[in-house]
Tab-separated table of N, CA and C and ligand atoms in Angstrom:
chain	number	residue	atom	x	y	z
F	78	UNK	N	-0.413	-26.015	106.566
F	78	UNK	CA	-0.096	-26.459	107.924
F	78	UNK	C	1.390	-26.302	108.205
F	79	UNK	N	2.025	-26.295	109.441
F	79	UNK	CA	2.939	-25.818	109.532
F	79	UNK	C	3.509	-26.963	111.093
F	80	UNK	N	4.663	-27.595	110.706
F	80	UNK	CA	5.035	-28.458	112.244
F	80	UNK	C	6.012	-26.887	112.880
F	81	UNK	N	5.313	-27.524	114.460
F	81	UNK	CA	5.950	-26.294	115.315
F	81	UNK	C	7.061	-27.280	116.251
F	82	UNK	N	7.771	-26.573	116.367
F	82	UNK	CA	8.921	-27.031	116.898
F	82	UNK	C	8.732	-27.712	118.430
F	83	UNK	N	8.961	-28.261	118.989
F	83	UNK	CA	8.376	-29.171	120.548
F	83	UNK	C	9.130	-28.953	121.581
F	84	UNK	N	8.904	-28.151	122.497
F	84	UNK	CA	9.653	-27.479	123.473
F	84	UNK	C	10.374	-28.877	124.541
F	85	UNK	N	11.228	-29.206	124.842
F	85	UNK	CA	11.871	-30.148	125.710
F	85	UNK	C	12.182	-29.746	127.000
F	86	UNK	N	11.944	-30.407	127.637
F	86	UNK	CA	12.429	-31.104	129.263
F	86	UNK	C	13.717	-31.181	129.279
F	87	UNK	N	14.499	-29.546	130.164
F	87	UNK	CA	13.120	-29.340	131.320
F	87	UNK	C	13.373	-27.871	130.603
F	88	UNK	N	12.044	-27.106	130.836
F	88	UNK	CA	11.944	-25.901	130.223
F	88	UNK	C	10.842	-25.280	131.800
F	89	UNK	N	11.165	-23.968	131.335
F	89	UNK	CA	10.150	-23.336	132.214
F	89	UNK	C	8.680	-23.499	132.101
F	90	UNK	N	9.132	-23.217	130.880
F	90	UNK	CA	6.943	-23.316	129.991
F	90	UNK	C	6.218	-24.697	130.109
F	91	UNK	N	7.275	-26.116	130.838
F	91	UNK	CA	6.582	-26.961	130.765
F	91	UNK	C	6.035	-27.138	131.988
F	92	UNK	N	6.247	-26.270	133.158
F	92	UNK	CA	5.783	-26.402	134.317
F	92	UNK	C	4.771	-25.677	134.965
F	93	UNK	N	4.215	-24.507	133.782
F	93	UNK	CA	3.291	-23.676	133.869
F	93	UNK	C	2.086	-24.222	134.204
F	94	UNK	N	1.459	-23.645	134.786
F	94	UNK	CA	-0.183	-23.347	134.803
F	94	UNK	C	-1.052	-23.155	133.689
F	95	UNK	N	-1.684	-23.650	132.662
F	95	UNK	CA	-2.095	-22.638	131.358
F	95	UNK	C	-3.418	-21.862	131.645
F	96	UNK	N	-3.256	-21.164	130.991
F	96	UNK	CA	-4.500	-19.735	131.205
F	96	UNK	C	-5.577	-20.419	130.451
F	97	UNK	N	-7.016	-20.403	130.828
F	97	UNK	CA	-8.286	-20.870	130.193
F	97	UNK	C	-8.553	-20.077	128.368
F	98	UNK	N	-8.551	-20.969	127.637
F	98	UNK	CA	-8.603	-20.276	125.921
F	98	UNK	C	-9.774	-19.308	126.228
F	99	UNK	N	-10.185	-18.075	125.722
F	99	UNK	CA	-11.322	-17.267	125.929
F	99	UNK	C	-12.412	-17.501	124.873
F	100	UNK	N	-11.787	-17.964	123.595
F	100	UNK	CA	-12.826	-18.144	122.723
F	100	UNK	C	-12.183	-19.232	121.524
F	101	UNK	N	-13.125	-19.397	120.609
F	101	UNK	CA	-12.859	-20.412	119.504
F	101	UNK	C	-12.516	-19.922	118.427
F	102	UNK	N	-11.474	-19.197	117.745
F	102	UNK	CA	-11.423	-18.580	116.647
F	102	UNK	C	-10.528	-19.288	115.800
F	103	UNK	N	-10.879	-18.456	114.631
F	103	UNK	CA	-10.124	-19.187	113.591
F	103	UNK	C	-8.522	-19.524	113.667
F	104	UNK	N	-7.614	-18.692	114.666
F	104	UNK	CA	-6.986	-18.813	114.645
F	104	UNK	C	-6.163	-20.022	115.455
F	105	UNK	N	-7.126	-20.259	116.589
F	105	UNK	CA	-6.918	-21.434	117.460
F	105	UNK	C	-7.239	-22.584	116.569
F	106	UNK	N	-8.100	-22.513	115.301
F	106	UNK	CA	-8.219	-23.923	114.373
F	106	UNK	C	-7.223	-23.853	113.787
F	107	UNK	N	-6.765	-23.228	113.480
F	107	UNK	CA	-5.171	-23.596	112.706
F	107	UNK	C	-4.205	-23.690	113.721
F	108	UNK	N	-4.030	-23.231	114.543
F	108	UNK	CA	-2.712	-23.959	116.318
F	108	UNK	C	-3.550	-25.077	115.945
F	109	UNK	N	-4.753	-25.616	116.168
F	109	UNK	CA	-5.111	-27.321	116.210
F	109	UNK	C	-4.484	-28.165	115.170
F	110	UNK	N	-4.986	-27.555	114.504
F	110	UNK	CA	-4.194	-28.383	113.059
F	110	UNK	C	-3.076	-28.297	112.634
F	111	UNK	N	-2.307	-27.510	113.353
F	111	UNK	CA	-0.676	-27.516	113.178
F	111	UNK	C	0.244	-28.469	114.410
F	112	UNK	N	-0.984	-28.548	115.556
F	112	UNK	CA	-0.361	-29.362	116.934
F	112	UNK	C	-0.811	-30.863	116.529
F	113	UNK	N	-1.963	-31.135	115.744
F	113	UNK	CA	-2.521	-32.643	114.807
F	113	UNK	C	-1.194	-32.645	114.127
F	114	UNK	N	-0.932	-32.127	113.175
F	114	UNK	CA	0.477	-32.494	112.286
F	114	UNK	C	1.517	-33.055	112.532
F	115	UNK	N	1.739	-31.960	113.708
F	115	UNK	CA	2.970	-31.860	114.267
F	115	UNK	C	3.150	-33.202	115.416
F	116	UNK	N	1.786	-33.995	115.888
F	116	UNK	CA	1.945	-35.081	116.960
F	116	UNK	C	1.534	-36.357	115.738
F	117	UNK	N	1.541	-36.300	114.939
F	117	UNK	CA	1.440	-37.566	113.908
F	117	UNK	C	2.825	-37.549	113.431
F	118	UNK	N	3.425	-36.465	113.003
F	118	UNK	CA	4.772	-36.370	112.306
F	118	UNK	C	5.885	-36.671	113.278
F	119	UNK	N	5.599	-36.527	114.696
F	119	UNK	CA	6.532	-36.909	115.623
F	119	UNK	C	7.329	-37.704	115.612
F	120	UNK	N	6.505	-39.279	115.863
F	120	UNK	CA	4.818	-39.392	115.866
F	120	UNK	C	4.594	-39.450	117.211
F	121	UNK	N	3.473	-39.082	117.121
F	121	UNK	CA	2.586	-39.293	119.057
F	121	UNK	C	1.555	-39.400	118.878
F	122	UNK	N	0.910	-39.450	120.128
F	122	UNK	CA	-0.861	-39.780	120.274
F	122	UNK	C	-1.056	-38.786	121.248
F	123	UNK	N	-0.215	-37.884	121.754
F	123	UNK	CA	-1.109	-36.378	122.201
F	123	UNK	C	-0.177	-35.181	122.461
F	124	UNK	N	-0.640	-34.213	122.316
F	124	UNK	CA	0.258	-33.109	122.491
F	124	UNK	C	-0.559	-31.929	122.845
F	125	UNK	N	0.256	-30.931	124.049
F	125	UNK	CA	-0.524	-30.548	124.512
F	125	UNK	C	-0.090	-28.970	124.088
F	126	UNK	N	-0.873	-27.722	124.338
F	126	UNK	CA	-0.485	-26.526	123.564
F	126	UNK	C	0.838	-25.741	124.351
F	127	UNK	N	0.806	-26.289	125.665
F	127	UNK	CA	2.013	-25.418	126.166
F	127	UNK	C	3.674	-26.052	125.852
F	128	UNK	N	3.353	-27.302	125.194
F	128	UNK	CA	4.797	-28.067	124.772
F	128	UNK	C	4.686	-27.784	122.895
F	129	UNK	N	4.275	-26.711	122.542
F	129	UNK	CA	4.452	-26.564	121.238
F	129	UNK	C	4.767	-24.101	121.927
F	130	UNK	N	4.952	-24.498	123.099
F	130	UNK	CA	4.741	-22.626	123.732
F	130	UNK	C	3.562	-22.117	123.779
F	131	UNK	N	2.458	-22.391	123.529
F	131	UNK	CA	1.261	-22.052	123.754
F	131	UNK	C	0.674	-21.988	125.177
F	132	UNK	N	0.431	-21.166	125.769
F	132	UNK	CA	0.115	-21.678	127.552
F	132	UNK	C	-1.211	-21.476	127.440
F	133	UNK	N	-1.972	-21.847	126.652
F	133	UNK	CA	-3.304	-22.353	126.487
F	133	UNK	C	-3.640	-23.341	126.658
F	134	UNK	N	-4.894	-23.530	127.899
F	134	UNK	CA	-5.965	-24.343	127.655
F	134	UNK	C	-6.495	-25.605	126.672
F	135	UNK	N	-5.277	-25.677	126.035
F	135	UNK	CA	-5.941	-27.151	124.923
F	135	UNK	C	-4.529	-27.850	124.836
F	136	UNK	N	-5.806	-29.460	123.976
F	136	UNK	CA	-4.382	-30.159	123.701
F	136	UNK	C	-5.294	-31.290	122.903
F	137	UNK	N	-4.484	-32.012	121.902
F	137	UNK	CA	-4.947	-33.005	120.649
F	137	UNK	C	-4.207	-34.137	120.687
F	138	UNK	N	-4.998	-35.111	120.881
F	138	UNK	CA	-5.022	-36.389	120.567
F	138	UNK	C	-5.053	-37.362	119.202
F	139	UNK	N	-4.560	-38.790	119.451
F	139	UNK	CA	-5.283	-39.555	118.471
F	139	UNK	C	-4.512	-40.620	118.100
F	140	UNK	N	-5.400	-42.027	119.823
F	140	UNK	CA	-5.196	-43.209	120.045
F	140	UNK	C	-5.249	-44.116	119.296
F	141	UNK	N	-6.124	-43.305	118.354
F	141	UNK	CA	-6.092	-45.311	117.281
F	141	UNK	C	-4.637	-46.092	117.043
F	142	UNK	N	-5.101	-47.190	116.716
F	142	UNK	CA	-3.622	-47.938	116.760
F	142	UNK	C	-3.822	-48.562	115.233
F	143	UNK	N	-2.599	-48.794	114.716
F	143	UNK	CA	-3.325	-49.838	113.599
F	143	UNK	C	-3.205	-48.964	112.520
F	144	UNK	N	-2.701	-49.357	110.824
F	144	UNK	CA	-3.263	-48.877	109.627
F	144	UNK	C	-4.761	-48.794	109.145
F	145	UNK	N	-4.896	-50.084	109.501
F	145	UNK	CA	-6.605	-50.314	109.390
F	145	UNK	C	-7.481	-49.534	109.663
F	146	UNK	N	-7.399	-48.853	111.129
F	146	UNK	CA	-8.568	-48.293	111.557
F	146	UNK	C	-8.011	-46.758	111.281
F	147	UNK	N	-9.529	-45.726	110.979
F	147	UNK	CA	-9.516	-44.992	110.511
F	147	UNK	C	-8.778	-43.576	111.786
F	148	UNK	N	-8.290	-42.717	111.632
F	148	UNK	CA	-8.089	-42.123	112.335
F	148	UNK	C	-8.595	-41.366	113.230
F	149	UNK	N	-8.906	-41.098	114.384
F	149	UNK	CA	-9.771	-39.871	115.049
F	149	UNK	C	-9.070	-38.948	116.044
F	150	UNK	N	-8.546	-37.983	115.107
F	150	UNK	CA	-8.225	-36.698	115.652
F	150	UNK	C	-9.089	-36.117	116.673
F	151	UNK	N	-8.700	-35.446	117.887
F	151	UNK	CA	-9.670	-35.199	119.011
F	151	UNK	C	-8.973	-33.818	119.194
F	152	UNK	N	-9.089	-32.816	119.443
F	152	UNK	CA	-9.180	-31.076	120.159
F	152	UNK	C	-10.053	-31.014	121.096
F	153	UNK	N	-9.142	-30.925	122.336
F	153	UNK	CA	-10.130	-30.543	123.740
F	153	UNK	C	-9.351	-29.275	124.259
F	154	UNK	N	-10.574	-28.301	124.145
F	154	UNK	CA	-10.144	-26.816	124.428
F	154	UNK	C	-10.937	-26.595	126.225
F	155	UNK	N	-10.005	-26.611	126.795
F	155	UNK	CA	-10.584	-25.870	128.455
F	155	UNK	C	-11.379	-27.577	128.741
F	156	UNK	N	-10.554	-28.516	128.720
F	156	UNK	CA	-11.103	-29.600	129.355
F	156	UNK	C	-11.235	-29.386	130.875
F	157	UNK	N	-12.065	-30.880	131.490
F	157	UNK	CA	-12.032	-30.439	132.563
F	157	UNK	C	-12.271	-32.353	133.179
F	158	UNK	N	-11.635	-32.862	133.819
F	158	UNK	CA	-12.102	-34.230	134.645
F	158	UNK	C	-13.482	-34.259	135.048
F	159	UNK	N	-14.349	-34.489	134.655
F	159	UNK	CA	-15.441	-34.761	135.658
F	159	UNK	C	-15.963	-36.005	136.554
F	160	UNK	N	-14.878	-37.034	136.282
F	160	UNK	CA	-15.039	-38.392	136.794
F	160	UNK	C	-14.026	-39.340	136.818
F	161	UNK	N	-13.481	-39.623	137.165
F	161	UNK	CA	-12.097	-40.647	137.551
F	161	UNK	C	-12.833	-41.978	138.371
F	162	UNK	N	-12.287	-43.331	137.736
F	162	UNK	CA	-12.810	-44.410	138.266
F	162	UNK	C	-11.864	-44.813	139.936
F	163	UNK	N	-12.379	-45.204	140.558
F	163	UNK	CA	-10.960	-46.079	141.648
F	163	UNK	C	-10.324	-47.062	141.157
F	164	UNK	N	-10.861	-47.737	139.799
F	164	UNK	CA	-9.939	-48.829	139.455
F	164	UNK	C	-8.613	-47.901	138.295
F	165	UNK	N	-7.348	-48.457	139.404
F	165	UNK	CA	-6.347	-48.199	138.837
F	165	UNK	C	-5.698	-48.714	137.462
F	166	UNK	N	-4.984	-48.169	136.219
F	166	UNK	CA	-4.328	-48.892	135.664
F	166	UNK	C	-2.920	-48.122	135.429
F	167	UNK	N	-1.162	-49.590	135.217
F	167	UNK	CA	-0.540	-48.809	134.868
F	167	UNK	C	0.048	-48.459	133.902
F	168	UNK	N	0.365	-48.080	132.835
F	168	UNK	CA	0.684	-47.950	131.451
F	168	UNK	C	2.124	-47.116	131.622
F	169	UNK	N	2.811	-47.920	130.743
F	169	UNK	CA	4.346	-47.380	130.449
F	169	UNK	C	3.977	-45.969	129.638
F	170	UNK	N	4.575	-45.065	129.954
F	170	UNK	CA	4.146	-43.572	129.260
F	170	UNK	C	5.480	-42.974	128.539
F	171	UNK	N	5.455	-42.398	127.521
F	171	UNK	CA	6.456	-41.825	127.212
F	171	UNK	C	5.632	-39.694	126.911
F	172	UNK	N	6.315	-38.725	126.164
F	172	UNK	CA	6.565	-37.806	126.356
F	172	UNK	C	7.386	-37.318	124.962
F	173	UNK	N	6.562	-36.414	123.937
F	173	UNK	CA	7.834	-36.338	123.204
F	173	UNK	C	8.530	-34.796	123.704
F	174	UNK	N	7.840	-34.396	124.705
F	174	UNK	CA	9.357	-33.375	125.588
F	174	UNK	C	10.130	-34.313	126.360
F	175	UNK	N	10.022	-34.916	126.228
F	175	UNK	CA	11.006	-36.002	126.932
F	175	UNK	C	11.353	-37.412	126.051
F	176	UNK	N	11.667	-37.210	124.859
F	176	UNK	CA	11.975	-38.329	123.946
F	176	UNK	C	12.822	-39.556	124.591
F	177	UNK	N	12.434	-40.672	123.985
F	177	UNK	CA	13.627	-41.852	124.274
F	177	UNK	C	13.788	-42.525	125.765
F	178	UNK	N	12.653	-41.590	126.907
F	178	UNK	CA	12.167	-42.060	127.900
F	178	UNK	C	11.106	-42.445	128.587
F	179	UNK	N	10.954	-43.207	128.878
F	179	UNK	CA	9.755	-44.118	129.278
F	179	UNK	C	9.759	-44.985	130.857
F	180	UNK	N	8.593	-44.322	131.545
F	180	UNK	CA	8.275	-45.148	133.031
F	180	UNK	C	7.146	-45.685	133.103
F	181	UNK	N	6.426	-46.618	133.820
F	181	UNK	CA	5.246	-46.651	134.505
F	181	UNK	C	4.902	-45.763	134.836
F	182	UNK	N	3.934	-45.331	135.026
F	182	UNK	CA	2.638	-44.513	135.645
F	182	UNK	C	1.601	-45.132	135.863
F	183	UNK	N	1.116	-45.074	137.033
F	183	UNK	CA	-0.094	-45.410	137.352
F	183	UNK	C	-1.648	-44.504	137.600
F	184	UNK	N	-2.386	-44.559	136.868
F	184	UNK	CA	-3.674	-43.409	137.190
F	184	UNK	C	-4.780	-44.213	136.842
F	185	UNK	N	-5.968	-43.357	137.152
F	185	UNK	CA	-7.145	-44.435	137.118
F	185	UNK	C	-7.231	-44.417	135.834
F	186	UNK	N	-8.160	-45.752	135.888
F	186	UNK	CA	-8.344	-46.657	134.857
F	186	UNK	C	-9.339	-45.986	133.414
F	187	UNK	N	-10.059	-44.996	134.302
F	187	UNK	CA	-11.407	-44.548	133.365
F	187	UNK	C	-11.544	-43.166	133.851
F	188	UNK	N	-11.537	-42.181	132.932
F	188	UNK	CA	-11.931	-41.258	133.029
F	188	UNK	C	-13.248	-40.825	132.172
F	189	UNK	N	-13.783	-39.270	133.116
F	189	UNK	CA	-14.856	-38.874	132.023
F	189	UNK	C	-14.001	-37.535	132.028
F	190	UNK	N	-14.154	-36.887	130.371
F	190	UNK	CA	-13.764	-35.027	130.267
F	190	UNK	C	-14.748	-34.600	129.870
F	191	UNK	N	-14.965	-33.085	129.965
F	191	UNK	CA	-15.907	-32.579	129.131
F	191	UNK	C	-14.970	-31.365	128.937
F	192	UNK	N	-15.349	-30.878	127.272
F	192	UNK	CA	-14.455	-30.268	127.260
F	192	UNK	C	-15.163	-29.300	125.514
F	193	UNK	N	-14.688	-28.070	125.447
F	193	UNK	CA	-15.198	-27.334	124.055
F	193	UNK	C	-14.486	-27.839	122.949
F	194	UNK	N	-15.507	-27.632	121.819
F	194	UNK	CA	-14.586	-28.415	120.678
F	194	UNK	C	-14.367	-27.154	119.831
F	195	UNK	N	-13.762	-27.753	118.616
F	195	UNK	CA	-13.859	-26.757	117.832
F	195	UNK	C	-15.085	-25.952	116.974
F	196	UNK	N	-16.525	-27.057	117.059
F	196	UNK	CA	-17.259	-26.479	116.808
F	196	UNK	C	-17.925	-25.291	117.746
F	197	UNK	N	-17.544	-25.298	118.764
F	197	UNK	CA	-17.458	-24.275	120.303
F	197	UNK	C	-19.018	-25.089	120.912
F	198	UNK	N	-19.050	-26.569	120.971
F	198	UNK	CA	-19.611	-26.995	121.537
F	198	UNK	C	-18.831	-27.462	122.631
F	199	UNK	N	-19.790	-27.640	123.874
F	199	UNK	CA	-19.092	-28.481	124.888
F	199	UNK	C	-19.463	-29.988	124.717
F	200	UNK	N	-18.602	-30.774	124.748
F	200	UNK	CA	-18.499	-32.290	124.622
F	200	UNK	C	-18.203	-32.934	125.852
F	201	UNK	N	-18.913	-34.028	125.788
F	201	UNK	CA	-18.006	-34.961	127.039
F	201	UNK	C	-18.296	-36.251	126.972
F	202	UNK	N	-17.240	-36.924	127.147
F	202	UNK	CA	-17.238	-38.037	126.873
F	202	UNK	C	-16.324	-39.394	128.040
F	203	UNK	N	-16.397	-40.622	128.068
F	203	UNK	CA	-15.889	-41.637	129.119
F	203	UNK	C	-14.668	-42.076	128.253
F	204	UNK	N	-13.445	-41.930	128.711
F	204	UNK	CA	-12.200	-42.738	127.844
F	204	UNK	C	-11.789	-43.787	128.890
F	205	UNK	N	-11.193	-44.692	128.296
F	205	UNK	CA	-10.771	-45.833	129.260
F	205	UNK	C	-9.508	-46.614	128.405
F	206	UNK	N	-8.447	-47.475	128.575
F	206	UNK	CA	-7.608	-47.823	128.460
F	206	UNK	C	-6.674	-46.892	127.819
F	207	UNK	N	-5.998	-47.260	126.648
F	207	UNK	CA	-4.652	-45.674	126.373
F	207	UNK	C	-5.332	-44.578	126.578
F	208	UNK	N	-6.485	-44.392	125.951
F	208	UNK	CA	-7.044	-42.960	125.556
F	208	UNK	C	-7.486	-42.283	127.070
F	209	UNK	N	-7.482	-43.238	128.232
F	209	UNK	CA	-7.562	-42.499	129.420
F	209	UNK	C	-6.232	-42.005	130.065
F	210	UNK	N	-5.605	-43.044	130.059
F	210	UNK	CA	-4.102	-42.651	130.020
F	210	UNK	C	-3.082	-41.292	129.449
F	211	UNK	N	-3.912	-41.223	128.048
F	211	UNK	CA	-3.389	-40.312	127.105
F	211	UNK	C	-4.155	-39.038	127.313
F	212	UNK	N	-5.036	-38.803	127.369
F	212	UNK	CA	-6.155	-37.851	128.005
F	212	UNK	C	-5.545	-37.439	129.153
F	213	UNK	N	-5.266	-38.298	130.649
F	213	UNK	CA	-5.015	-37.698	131.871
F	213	UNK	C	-3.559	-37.321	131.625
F	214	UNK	N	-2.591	-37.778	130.721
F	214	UNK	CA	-1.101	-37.133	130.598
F	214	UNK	C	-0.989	-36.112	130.092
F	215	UNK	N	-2.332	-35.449	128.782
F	215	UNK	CA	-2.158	-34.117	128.457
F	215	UNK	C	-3.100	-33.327	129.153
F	216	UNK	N	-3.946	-33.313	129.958
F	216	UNK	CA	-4.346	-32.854	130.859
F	216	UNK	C	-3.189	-32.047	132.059
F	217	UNK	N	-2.561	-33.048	132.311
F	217	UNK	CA	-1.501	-32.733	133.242
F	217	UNK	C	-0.543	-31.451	132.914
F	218	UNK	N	-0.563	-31.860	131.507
F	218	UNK	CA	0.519	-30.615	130.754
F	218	UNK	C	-0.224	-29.278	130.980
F	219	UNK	N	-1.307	-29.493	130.845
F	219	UNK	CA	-1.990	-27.939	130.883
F	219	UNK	C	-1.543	-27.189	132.833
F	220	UNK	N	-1.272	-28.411	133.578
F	220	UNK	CA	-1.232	-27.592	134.553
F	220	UNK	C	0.161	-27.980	135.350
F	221	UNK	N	1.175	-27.685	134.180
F	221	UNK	CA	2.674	-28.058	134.292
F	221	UNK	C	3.023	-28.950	135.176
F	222	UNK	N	2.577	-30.483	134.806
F	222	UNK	CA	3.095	-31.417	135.507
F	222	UNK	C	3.364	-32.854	134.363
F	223	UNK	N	4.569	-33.410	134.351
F	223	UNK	CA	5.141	-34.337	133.393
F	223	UNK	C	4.795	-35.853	133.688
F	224	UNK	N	5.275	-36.483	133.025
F	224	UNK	CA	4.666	-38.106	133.902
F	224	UNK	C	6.453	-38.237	134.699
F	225	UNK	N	6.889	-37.877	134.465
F	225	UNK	CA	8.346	-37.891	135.634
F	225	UNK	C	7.631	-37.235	136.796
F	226	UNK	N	6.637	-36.207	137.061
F	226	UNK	CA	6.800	-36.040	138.600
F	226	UNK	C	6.075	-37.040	139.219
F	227	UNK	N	5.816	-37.914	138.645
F	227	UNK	CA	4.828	-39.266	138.869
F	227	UNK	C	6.357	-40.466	139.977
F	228	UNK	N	6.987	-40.100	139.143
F	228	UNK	CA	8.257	-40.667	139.707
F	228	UNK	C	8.776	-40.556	140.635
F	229	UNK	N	9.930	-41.220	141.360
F	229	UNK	CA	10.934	-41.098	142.411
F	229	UNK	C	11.573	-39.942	142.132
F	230	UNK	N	12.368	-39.030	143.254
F	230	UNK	CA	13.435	-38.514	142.792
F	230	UNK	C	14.400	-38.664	142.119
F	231	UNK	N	14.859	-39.699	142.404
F	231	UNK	CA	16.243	-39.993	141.638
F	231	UNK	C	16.257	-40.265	140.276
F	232	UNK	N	14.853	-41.178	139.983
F	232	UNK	CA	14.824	-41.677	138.861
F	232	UNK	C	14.165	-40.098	137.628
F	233	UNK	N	13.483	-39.461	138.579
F	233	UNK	CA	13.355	-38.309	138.000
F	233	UNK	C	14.458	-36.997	136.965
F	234	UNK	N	15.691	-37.000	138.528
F	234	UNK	CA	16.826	-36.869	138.729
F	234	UNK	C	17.982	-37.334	137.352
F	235	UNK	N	17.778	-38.475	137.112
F	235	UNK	CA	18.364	-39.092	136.231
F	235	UNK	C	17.776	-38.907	134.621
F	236	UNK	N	16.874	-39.014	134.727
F	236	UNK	CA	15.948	-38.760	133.311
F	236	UNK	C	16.277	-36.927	133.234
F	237	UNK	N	16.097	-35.860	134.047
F	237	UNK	CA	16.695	-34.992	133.701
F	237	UNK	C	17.905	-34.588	133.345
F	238	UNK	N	19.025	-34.732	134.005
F	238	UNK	CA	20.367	-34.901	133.952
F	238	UNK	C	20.613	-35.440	132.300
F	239	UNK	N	20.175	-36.532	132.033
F	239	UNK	CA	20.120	-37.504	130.697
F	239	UNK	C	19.227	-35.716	129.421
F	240	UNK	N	18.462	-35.604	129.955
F	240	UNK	CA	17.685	-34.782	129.136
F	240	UNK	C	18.869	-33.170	129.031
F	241	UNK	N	18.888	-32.672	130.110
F	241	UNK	CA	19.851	-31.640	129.535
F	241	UNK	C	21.429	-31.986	128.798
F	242	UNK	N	21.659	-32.979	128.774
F	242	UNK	CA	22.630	-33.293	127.808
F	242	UNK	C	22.457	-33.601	126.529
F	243	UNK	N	21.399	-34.067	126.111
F	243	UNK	CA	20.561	-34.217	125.095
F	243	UNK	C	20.639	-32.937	124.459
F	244	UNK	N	19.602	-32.034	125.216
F	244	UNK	CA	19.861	-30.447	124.554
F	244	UNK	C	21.063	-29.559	124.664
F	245	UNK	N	21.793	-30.183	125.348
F	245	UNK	CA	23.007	-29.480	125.319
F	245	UNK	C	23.748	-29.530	123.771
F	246	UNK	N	23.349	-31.295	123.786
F	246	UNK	CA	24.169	-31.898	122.536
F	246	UNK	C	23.566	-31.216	121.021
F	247	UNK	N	22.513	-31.012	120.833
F	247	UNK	CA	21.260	-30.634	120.233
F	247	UNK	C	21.966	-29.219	119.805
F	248	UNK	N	21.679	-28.467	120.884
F	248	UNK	CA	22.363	-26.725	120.536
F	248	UNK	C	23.685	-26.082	120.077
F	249	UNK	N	24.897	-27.261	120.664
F	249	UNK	CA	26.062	-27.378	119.516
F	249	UNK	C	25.863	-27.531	118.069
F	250	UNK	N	24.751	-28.940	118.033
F	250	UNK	CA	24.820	-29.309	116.489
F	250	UNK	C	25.318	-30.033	116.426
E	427	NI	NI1	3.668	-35.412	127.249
């Protein structure tokens, strides 16, 4: 396995559109299991393929909380919303293209996805509290949108400004 490096805010590639994956090959199981690595080693609970440069169609999860409970790694290739509740919830979100910052967001409360797995079945399933949260934020990535455009301008404004100095600072060394 191999950690891939995590593209940061603001980049071009994070505002992309991603192109639909065409098929399930072996080679997309190893991008899975290198984007699993690479969002535990962070650490995070999702990461999506176009913030590792991939402008593909997928992105991996994995909400559990806790030592205790066992882990469940999730790969959703060419997801798709099929159901959003009206009851709202808002959850403080963070971003590791956007490290060290954190807003509210508000989105519904419950979602349903269906989406191909790696066995190249289609799956679908109802998430609700983080894991809906976490689900609709890498969702978003696939179709280049951050939880900052969720935001005000300014405060947007500011979290960028803050972020290219970051990488400014970063690329000196
Ligand atoms: Ni993110």
């Amino acid at each position: 396995m191999t950690l891939k490096p995590i593209i940061l805010h603001p980049d071009p590639r994070l505002k992309k559109v991603c192109a639909p994956v065409s098929g399930v090959s072996s080679d997309l199981g190893k991008l899975a299991e290198d984007m699993l690595q690479t969002m535990y080693d962070a650490p995070g609970i999702g990461l999506a393929a176009p913030q590792v440069g991939v402008m593909q169609r997928l992105f991996v999860m994995d909400c559990v909380k806790g030592q205790d409970e066992a882990p469940r790694p999730m790969v959703l290739i060419n997801p798709e919303v099929t159901w959003a509740s009206d009851e709202q919830h808002t959850y403080e979100e963070g971003c590791l293209s956007i490290p060290e910052h954190y807003a509210e967001v508000t989105r519904p409360a419950k979602v349903r996805m269906a989406w191909t797995g790696l066995d190249n079945l289609r799956h679908e399933e109802e998430f609700d509290g983080l894991w809906a949260t976490c689900a609709q934020h890498e969702f978003d990535h696939l179709n280049g949108r951050l939880f900052i455009d969720y935001l005000g301008p300014i405060k947007r404004q500011l979290i960028t400004r803050r972020m290219e100095k970051l990488k400014r600072e970063r690329a000196r060394g």
